[in-house]
Coordinates of C-alpha atoms in Angstrom, one line a residue:
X85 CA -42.8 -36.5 -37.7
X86 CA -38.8 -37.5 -36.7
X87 CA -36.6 -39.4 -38.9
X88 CA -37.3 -42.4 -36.0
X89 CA -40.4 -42.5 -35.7
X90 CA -40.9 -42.4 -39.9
X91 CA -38.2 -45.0 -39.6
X92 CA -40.6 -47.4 -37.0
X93 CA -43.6 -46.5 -38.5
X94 CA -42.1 -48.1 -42.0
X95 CA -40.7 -51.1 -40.5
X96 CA -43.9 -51.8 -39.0
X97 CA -45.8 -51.3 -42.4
X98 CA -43.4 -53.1 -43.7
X99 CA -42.7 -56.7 -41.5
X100 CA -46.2 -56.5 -39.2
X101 CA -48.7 -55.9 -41.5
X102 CA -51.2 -58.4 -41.0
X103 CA -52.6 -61.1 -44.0
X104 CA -55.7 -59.4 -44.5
X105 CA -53.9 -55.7 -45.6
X106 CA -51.3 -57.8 -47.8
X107 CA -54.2 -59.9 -49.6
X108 CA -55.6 -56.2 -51.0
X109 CA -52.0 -55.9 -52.8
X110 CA -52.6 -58.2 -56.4
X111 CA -49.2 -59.9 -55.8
X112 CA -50.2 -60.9 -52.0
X113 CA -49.4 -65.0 -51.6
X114 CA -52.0 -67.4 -51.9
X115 CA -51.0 -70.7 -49.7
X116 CA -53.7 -72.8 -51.5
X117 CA -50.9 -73.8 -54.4
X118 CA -47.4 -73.7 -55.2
X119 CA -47.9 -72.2 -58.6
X120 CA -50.0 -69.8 -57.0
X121 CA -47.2 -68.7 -54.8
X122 CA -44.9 -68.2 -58.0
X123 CA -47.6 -66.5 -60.1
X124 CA -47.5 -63.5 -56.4
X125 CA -44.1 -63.3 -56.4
X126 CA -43.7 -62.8 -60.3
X127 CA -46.5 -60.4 -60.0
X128 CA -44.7 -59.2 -57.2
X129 CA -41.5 -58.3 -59.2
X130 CA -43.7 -56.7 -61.8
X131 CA -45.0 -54.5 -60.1
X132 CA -41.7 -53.3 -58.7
X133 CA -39.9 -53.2 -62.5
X134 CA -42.9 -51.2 -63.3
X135 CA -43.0 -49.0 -60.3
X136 CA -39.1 -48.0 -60.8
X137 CA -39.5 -47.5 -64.3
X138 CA -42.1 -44.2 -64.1
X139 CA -40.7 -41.0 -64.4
X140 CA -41.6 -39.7 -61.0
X141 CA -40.3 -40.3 -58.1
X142 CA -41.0 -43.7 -56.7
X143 CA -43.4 -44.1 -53.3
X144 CA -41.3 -45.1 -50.6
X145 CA -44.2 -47.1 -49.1
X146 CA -44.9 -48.8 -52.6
X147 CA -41.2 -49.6 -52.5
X148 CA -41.0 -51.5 -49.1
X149 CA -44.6 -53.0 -48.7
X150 CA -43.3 -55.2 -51.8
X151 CA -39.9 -56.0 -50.4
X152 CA -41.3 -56.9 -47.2
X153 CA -43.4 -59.4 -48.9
X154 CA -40.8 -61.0 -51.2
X155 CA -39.0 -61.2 -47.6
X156 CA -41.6 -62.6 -45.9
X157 CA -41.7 -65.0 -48.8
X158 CA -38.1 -65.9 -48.1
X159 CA -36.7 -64.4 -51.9
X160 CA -34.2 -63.2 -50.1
X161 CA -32.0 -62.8 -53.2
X162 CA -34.5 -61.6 -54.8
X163 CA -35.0 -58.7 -53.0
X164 CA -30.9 -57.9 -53.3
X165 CA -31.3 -58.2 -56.7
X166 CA -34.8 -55.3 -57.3
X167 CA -32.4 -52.7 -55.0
X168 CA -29.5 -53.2 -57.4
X169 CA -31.9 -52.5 -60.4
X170 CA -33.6 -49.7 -58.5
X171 CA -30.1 -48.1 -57.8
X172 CA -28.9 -48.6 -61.2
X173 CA -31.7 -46.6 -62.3
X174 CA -30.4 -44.1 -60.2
X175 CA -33.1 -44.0 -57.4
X176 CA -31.4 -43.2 -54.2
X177 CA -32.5 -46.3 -51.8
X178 CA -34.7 -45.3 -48.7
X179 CA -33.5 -45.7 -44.9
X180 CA -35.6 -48.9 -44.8
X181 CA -35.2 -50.4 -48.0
X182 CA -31.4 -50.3 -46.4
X183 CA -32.4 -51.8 -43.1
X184 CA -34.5 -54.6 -45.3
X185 CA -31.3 -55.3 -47.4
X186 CA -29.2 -55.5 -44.4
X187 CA -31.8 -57.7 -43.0
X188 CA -31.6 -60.0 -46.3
X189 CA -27.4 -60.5 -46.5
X190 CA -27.8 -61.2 -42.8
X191 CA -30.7 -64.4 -43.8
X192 CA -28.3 -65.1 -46.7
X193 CA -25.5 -65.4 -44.3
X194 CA -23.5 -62.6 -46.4
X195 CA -22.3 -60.8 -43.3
X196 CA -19.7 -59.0 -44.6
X197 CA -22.5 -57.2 -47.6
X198 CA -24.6 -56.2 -44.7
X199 CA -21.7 -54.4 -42.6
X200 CA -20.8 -52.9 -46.2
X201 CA -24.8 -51.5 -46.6
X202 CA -24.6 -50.5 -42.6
X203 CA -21.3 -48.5 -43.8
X204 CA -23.2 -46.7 -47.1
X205 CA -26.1 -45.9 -44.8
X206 CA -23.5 -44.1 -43.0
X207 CA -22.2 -42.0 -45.7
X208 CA -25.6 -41.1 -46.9
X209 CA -25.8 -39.3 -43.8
X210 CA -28.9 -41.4 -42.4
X211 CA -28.9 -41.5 -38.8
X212 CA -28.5 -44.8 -37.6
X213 CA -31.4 -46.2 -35.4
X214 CA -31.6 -49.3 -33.1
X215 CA -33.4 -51.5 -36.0
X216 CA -30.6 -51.3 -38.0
X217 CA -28.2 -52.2 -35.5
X218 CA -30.4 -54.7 -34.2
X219 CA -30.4 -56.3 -37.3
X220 CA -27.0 -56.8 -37.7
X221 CA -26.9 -57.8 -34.3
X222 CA -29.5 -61.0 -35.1
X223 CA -27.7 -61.2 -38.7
X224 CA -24.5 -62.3 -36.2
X225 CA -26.5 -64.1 -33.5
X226 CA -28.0 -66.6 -36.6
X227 CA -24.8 -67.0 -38.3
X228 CA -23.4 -68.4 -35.3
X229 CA -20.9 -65.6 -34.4
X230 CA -22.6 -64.8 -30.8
X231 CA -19.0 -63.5 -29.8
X232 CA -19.0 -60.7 -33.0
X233 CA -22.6 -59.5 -31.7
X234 CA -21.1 -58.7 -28.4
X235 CA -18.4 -57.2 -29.5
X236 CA -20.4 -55.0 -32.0
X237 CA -22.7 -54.4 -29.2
X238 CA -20.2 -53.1 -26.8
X239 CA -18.6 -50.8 -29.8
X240 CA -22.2 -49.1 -30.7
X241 CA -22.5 -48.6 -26.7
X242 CA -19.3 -47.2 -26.6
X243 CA -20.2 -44.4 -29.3
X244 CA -23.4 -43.5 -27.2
X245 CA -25.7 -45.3 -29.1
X246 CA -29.0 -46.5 -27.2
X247 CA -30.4 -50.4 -27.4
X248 CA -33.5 -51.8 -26.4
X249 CA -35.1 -54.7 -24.8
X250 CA -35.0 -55.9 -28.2
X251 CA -31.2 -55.8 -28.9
X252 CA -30.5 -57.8 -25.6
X253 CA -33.6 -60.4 -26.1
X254 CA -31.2 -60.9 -29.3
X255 CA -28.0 -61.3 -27.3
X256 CA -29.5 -63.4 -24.7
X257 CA -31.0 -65.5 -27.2
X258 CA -27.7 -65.6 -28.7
X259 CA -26.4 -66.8 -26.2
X260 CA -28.4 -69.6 -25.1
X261 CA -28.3 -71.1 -28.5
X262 CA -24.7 -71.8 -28.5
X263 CA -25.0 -73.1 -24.7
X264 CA -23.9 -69.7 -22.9
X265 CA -26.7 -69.6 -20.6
X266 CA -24.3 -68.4 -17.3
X267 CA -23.2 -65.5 -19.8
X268 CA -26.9 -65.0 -20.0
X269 CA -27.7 -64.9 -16.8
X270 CA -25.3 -62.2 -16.3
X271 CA -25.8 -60.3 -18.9
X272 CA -29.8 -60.5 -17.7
X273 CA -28.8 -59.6 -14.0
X274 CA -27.1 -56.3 -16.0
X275 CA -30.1 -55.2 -17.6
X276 CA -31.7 -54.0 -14.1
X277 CA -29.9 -50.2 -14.8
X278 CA -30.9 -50.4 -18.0
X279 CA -33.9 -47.4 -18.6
X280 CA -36.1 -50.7 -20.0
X281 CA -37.8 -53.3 -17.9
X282 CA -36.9 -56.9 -18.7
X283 CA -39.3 -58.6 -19.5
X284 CA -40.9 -62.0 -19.8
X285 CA -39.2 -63.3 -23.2
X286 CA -35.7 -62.7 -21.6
X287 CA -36.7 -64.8 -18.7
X288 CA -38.0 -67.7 -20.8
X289 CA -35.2 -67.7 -23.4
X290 CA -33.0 -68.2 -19.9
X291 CA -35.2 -70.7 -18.4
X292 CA -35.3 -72.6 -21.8
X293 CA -31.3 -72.3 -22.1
X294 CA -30.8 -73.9 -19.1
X295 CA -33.7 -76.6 -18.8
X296 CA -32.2 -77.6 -21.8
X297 CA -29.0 -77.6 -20.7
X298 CA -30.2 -80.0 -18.0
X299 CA -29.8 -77.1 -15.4
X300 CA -33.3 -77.6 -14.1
X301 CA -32.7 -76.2 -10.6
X302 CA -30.8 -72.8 -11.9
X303 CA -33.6 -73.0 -14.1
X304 CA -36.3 -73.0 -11.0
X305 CA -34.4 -70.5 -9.0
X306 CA -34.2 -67.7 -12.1
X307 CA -37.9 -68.6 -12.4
X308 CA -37.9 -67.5 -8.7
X309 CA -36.2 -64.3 -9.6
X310 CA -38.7 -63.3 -12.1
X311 CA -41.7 -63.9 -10.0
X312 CA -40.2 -62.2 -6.9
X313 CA -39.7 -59.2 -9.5
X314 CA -43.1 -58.9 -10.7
X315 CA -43.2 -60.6 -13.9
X316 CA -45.6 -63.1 -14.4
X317 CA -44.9 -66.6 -15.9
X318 CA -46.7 -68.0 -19.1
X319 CA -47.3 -71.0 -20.6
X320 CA -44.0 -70.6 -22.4
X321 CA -42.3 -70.6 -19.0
X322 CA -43.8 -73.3 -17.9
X323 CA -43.5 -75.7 -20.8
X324 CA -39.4 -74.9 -20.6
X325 CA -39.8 -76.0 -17.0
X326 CA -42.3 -79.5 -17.1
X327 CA -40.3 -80.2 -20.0
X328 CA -36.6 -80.2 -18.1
X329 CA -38.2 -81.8 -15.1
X330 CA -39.7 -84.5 -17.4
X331 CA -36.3 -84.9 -19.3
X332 CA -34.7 -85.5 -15.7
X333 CA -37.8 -87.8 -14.9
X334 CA -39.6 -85.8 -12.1
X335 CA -42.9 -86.3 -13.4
X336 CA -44.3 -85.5 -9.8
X337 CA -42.5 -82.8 -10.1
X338 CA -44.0 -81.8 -13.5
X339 CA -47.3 -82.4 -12.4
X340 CA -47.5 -80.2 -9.5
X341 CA -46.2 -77.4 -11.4
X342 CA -49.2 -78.1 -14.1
X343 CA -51.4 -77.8 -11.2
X344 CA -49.7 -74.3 -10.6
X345 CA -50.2 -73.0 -13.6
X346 CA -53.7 -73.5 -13.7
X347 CA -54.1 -72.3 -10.4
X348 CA -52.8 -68.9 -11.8
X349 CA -55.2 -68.9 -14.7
X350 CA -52.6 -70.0 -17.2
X351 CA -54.0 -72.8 -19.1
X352 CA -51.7 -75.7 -20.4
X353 CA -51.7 -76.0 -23.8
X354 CA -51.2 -79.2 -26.7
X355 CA -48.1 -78.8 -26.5
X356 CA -47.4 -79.0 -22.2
X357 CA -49.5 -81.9 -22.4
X358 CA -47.5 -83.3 -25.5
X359 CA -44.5 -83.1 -22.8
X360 CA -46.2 -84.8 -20.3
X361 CA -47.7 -87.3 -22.2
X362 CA -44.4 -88.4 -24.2
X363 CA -43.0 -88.6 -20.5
X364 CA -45.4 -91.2 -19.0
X365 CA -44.8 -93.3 -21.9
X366 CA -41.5 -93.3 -21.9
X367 CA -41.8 -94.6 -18.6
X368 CA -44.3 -97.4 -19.4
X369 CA -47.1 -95.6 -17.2
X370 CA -49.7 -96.1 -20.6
X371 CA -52.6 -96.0 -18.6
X372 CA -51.9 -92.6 -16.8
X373 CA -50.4 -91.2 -20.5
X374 CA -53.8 -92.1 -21.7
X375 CA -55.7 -89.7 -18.9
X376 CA -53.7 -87.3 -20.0
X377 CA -54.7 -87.5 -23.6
X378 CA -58.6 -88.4 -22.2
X379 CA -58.2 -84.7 -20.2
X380 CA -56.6 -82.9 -23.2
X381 CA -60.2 -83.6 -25.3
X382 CA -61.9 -82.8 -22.3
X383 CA -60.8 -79.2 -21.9
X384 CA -61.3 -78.9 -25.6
X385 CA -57.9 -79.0 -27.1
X386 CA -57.5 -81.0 -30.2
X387 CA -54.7 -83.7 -30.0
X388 CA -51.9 -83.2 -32.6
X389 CA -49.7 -85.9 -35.0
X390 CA -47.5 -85.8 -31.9
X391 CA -50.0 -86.1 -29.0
X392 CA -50.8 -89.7 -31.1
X393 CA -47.4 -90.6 -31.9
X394 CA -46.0 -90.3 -28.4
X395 CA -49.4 -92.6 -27.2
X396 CA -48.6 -95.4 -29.9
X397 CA -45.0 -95.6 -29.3
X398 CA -46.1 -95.9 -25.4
X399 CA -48.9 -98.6 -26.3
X400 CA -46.2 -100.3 -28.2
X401 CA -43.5 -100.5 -25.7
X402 CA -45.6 -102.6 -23.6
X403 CA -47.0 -105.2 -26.5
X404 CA -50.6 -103.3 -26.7
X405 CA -49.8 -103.6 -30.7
X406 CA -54.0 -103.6 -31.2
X407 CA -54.5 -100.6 -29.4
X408 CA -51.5 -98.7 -30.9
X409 CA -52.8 -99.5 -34.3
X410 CA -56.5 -98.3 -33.1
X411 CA -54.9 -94.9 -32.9
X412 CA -53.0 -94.6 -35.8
X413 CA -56.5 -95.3 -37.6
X414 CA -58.5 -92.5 -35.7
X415 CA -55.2 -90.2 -36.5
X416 CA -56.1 -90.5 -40.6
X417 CA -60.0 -90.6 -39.8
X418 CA -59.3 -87.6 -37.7
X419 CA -57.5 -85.9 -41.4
X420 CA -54.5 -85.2 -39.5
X421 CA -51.3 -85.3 -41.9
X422 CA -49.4 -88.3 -41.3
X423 CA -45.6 -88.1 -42.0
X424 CA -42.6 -90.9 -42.6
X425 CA -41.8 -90.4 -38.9
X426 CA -45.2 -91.5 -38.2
X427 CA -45.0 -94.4 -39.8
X428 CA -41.9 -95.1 -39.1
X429 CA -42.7 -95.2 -35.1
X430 CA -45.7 -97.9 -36.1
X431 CA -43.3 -99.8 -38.6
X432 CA -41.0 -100.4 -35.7
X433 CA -43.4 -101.3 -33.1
X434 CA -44.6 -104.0 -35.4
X435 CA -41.1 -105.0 -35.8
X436 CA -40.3 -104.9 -32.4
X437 CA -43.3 -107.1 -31.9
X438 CA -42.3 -109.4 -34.4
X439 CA -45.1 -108.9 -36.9
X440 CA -42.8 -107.9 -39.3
X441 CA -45.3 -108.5 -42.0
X442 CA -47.8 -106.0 -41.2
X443 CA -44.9 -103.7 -40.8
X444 CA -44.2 -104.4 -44.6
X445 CA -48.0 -103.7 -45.3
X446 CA -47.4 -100.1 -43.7
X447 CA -44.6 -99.9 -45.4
X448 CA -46.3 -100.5 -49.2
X449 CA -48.8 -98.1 -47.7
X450 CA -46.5 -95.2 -47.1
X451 CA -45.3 -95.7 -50.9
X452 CA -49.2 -95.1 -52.0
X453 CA -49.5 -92.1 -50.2
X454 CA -46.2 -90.6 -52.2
X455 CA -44.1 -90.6 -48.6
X456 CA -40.4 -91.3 -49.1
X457 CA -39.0 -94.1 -46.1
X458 CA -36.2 -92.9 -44.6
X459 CA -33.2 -95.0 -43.3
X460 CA -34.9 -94.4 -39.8
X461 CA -37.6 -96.8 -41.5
X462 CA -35.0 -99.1 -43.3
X463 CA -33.3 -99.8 -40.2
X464 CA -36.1 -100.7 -38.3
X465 CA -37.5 -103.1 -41.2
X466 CA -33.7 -104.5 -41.7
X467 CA -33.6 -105.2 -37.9
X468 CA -36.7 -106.9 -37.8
X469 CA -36.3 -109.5 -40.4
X470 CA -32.5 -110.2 -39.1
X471 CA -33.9 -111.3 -35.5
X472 CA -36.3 -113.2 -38.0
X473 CA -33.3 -115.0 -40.0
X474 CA -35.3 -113.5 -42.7
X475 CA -32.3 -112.8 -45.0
X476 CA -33.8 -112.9 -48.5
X477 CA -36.1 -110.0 -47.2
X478 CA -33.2 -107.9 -45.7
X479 CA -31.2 -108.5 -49.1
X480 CA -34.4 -106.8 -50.9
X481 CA -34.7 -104.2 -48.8
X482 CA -30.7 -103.1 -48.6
X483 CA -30.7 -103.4 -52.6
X484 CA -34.1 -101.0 -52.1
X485 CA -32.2 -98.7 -49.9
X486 CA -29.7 -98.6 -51.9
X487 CA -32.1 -97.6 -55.3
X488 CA -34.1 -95.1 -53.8
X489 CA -30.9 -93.0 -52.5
X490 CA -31.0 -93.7 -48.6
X491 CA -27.4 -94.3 -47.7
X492 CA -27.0 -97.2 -45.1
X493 CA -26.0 -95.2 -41.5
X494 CA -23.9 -96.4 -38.4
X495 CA -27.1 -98.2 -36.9
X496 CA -27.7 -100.3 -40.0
X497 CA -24.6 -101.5 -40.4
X498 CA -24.3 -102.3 -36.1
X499 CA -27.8 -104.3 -37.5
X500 CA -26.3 -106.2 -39.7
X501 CA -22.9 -107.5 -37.8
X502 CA -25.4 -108.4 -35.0
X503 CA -27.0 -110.6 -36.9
X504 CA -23.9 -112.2 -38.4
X505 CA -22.7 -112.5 -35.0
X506 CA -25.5 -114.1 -33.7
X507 CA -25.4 -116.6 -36.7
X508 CA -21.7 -117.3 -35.9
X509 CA -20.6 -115.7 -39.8
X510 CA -17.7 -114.5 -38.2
X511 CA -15.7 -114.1 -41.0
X512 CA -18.4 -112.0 -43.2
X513 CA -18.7 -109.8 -39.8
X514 CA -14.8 -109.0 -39.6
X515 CA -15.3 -108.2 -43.6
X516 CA -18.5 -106.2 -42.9
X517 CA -16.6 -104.2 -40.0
X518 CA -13.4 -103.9 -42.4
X519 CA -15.8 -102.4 -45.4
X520 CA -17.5 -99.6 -42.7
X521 CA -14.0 -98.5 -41.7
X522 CA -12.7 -98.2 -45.3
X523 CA -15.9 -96.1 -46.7
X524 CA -14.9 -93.8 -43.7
X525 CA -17.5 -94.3 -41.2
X526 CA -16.8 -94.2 -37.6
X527 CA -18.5 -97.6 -35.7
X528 CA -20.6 -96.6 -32.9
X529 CA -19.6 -98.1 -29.5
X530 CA -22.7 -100.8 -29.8
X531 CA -21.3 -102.1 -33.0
X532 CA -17.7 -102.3 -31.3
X533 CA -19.3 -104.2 -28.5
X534 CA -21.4 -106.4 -30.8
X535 CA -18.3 -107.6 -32.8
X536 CA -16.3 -108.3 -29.7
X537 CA -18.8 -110.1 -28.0
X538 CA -19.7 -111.8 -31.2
X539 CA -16.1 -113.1 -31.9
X540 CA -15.9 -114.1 -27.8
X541 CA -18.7 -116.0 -28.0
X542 CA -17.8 -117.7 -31.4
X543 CA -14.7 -118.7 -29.9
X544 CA -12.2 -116.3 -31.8
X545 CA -10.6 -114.6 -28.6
X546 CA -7.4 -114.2 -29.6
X547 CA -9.1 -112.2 -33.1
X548 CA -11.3 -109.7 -30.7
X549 CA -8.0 -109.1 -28.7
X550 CA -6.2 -108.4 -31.8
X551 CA -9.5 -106.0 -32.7
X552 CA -9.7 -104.7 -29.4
X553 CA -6.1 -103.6 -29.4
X554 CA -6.2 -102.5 -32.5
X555 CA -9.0 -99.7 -31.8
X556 CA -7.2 -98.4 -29.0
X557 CA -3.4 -98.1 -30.8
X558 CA -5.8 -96.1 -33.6
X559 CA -7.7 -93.9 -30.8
X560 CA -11.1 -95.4 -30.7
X561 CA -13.1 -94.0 -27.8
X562 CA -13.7 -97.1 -26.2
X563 CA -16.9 -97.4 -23.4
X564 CA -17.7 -99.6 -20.6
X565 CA -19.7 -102.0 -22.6
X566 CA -16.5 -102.5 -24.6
X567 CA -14.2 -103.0 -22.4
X568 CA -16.7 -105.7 -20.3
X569 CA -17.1 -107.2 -23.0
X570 CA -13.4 -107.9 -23.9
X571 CA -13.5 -108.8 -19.8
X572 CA -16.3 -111.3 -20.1
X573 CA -14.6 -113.3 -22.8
X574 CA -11.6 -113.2 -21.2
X575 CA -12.8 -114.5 -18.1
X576 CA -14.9 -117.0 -19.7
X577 CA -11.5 -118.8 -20.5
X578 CA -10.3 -118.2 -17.7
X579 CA -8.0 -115.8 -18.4
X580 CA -8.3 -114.1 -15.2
X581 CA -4.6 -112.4 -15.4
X582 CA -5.3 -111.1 -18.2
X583 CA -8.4 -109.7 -17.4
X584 CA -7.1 -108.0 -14.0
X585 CA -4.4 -106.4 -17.1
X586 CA -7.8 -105.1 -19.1
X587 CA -9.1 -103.4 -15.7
X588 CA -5.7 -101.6 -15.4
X589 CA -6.3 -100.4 -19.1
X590 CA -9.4 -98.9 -18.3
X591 CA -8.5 -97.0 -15.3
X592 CA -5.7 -95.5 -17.5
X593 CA -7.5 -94.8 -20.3
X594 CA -10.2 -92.6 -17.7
X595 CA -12.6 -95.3 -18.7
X596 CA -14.2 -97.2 -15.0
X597 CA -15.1 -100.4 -14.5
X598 CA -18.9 -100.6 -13.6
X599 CA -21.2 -103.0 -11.3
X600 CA -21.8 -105.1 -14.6
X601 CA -17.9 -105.4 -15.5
X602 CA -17.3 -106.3 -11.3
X603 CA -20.2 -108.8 -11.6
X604 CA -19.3 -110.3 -15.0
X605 CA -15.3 -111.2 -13.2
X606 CA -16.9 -111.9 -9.7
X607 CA -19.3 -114.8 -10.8
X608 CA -16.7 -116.1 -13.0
X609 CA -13.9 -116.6 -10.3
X610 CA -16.5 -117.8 -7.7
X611 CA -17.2 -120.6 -10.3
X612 CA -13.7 -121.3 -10.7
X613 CA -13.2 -121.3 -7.2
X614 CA -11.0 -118.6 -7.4
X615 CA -12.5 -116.6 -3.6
X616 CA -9.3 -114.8 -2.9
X617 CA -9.4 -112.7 -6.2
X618 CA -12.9 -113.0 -6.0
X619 CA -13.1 -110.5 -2.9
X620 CA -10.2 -108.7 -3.6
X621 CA -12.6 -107.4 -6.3
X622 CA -15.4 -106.9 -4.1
X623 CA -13.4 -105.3 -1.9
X624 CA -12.5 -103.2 -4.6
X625 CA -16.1 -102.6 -5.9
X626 CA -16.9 -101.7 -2.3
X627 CA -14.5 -98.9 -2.0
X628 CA -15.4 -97.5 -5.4
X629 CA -19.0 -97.1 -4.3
X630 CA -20.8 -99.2 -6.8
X631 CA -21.7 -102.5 -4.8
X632 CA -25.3 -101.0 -3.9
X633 CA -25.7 -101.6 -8.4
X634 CA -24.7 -104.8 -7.5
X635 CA -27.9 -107.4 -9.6

């Protein structure tokens, strides 16, 4: 037998052995417990210290089928640290103990120890093989230096070395991941003189890149490509593709590649109908989400935590608060294992729905159950009881956030200055705004809007231009909203000058006035009897496209 094909037949002892062959070893994981877990992994390292302290000659297989499980355990130090103690003793390491300690600085993101181990493997005078260099190549590709992997790929090329369909899966992957999908591409349309066939994982990493890219038709064209080249589309293909049509909202679309797929035997699974369900609910279409979840169960696939979820956020966003609840019951009789994000989607549907007090209830409940709230859930108690003027309650629950170490985000702070706002506590929302800047956080554009509006409204013009100003002199990226906002105040004084000065700001600044901000200075000058401005603006709106968004 060749040094290579020892070398595979190793690596595949070693990383695809299945459960069943590991559980005959005594230190073989047991997922039942945690402390189970420890009591393998000590037994584990045991069993090496012993094995490396005999006076023969260690087993090489011994050796790795122990390594490979602390690896698959994730002890990825661990493993460093037995082939230290097993070279100290003086035992010369194996070719794929090597490759598993490459494949262990790579996880540990110690790049520059793996090129050191690929360098020693070198002067042993092993002959390098394509898992070795594949390894390095992933050990780049998930430390986020896509760029090195190339480069290392075109040097091993360039000494004659041979890669496989697995080196470039890596690179395309690669890739992909950091948004390079055209680079992809190419380097996929590259592979046909390759001596390997591409193959289907290739084609759905690319499909995948670019549907979530939003490139839905590139992505439908390469999808094309690979059927026009013989290779078959699976379920992963087509879940990358409903899924960027869905994102784009072309359910129809969507739906009559489902029907494709099952008319070439490929069956959708939980998770394509996930996609599709999440969809329809996100467009309010409940009723036809609900089908979907009705024809899940009756082709005998079990709805997940997020088949549920996605149904009670939809029942929710149309005020069906009974049957929303109804399903969140079924989940827990169904022994599925409900998470804070669960209940943080049925804490703020109550809220949204103003029972804020049943949202408290589920709130208490989460607590029981040992389930830290998140700010996620915070924010959407804290907004609830500020549209409630409930302030006592949003006191408790800051000081609460506070306590149990969930630091107030962007969005809670954009909660509260709305509801100052709203209550005309001007003052307290300047101080608010003042306090976010000087801990160092960054308003979002809402809470700019929010303030500006707030202080218009109140009466305090002359502060939100002073604000307004302000954000820009300090580079604030300023949006639409804010700007029309600044307008609308403006205009509602009748500061029309001025205003036509704000709309010059924005087309400097790269930032255009929309139907809204045309409207907003339209229907004000019409009621001050101002027509010639009036259409001068329309006419203006008409030549910039926009008066077909005209409400």
């Amino acid at each position: 037998m060749t040094l290579c094909c020892r070398i595979r037949r190793y690596v595949h002892v070693t990383f695809l052995t299945n459960s069943h062959s590991l559980a005959s070893f005594s230190f073989a994981p047991n997922t039942k417990s945690i402390s189970s877990s420890v009591h393998k992994i000590d037994g584990a390292i045991a069993s090496f210290t012993h094995i490396i302290n005999k006076h023969h000659a260690p087993s090489e297989f011994e050796i790795n089928k122990i390594l490979g499980f602390l690896i698959k355990m994730k002890h990825y130090p661990t493993v460093t640290s037995l082939v230290a103690k097993m070279e100290f003793r003086g035992i010369t390491p194996f070719m794929v103990t090597l490759n598993i300690l490459i494949n262990c600085y790579c996880h540990l993101g110690k790049m520059g120890f793996a090129f050191s181990v690929l360098v020693k493997i070198i002067k042993m005078g092993y002959q390098l093989n394509t898992i070795t260099l594949n390894t390095i190549m992933k050990g780049l590709c998930i430390n986020g230096e896509v760029r090195k992997a190339l480069e290392f790929h075109d040097g091993v090329r360039a000494k004659g070395f041979l890669l496989d369909e697995v080196s470039y899966g890596t690179l395309i992957n690669g890739l992909c991941k950091i948004g390079q999908t055209s680079a992809a591409i190419e380097l996929l349309q590259k592979l046909e003189r390759q001596p390997f066939k591409v193959n289907i994982v290739m084609y759905n990493t690319v499909i995948d890149g670019l549907c979530k890219d939003g490139l839905v038709t590139e992505a439908r064209d390469l999808f094309s490509e690979m059927i026009a080249r013989g290779i078959s589309p699976d379920v992963f293909t087509y879940s990358s593709l409903i899924h960027g049509l869905c994102c784009l909202g072309q359910l129809k679309e969507a739906d009559r590649l489902v029907n494709e797929m099952v008319q070439n035997n490929v069956n959708p699974d939980v998770y394509i109908f996930n996609i599709l369900i999440d969809a329809l609910c996100k467009e309010g279409r409940i009723r036809e989400a609900q089908n979907m979840f009705d024809m899940m169960l009756e082709r005998g696939h079990k709805p997940d935590v997020v088949s549920y979820c996605s149904l009670i956020d939809g029942y929710f966003l149309i005020n069906e608060v009974n049957e929303a609840r109804m399903l969140f019951d079924e989940m827990i009789e169904r022994g599925l294992t409900i998470e804070v994000w669960c209940y943080s989607i049925m804490i703020n549907g109550y809220c949204k729905n103003k029972r804020v007090d049943e949202a408290m209830t589920l709130f208490k409940e989460m607590k029981q159950r040992n389930l830290v709230p998140n700010t996620i859930t915070y924010n959407s108690l804290i907004d609830g009881f500020c549209k409630l003027g409930r302030i006592s309650c949003v006191q408790d629950l800051l000081y609460e956030m506070h306590a149990s170490g969930q630091r107030p985000n962007v969005v809670t702070y954009s909660i509260l200055l709305d509801a100052l706002c709203k209550t005309q506590h001007l003052d307290e929302a300047i101080a608010l705004f003042q306090r976010i800047v000087d801990k160092g956080i960054c308003p979002n554009a809402y809470g700019f809007i929010i303030l500006i509006d707030g202080l218009c409204k109140g009466g305090r013009l002359k502060t939100a231009q002073e604000l307004f100003h302000h954000l820009l002199i300090n580079g604030y990226r300023l949006n639409v909203m804010t700007y029309t906002a600044m307008i609308s105040g403006l205009c509602k004084e009748g500061l029309f000058d001025e205003a036509v000065t704000f709309l010059s700001i924005m087309d400097d600044n790269g930032c255009f006035p929309d139907a809204v901000t045309y409207e907003i200075f339209i229907k004000a000058l019409l009621q001050k009897n101002e027509y010639g401005m009036a259409e001068k603006l329309l006419r203006e709106m008409i030549s910039r496209g926009l008066l077909k968004k005209l409400r």
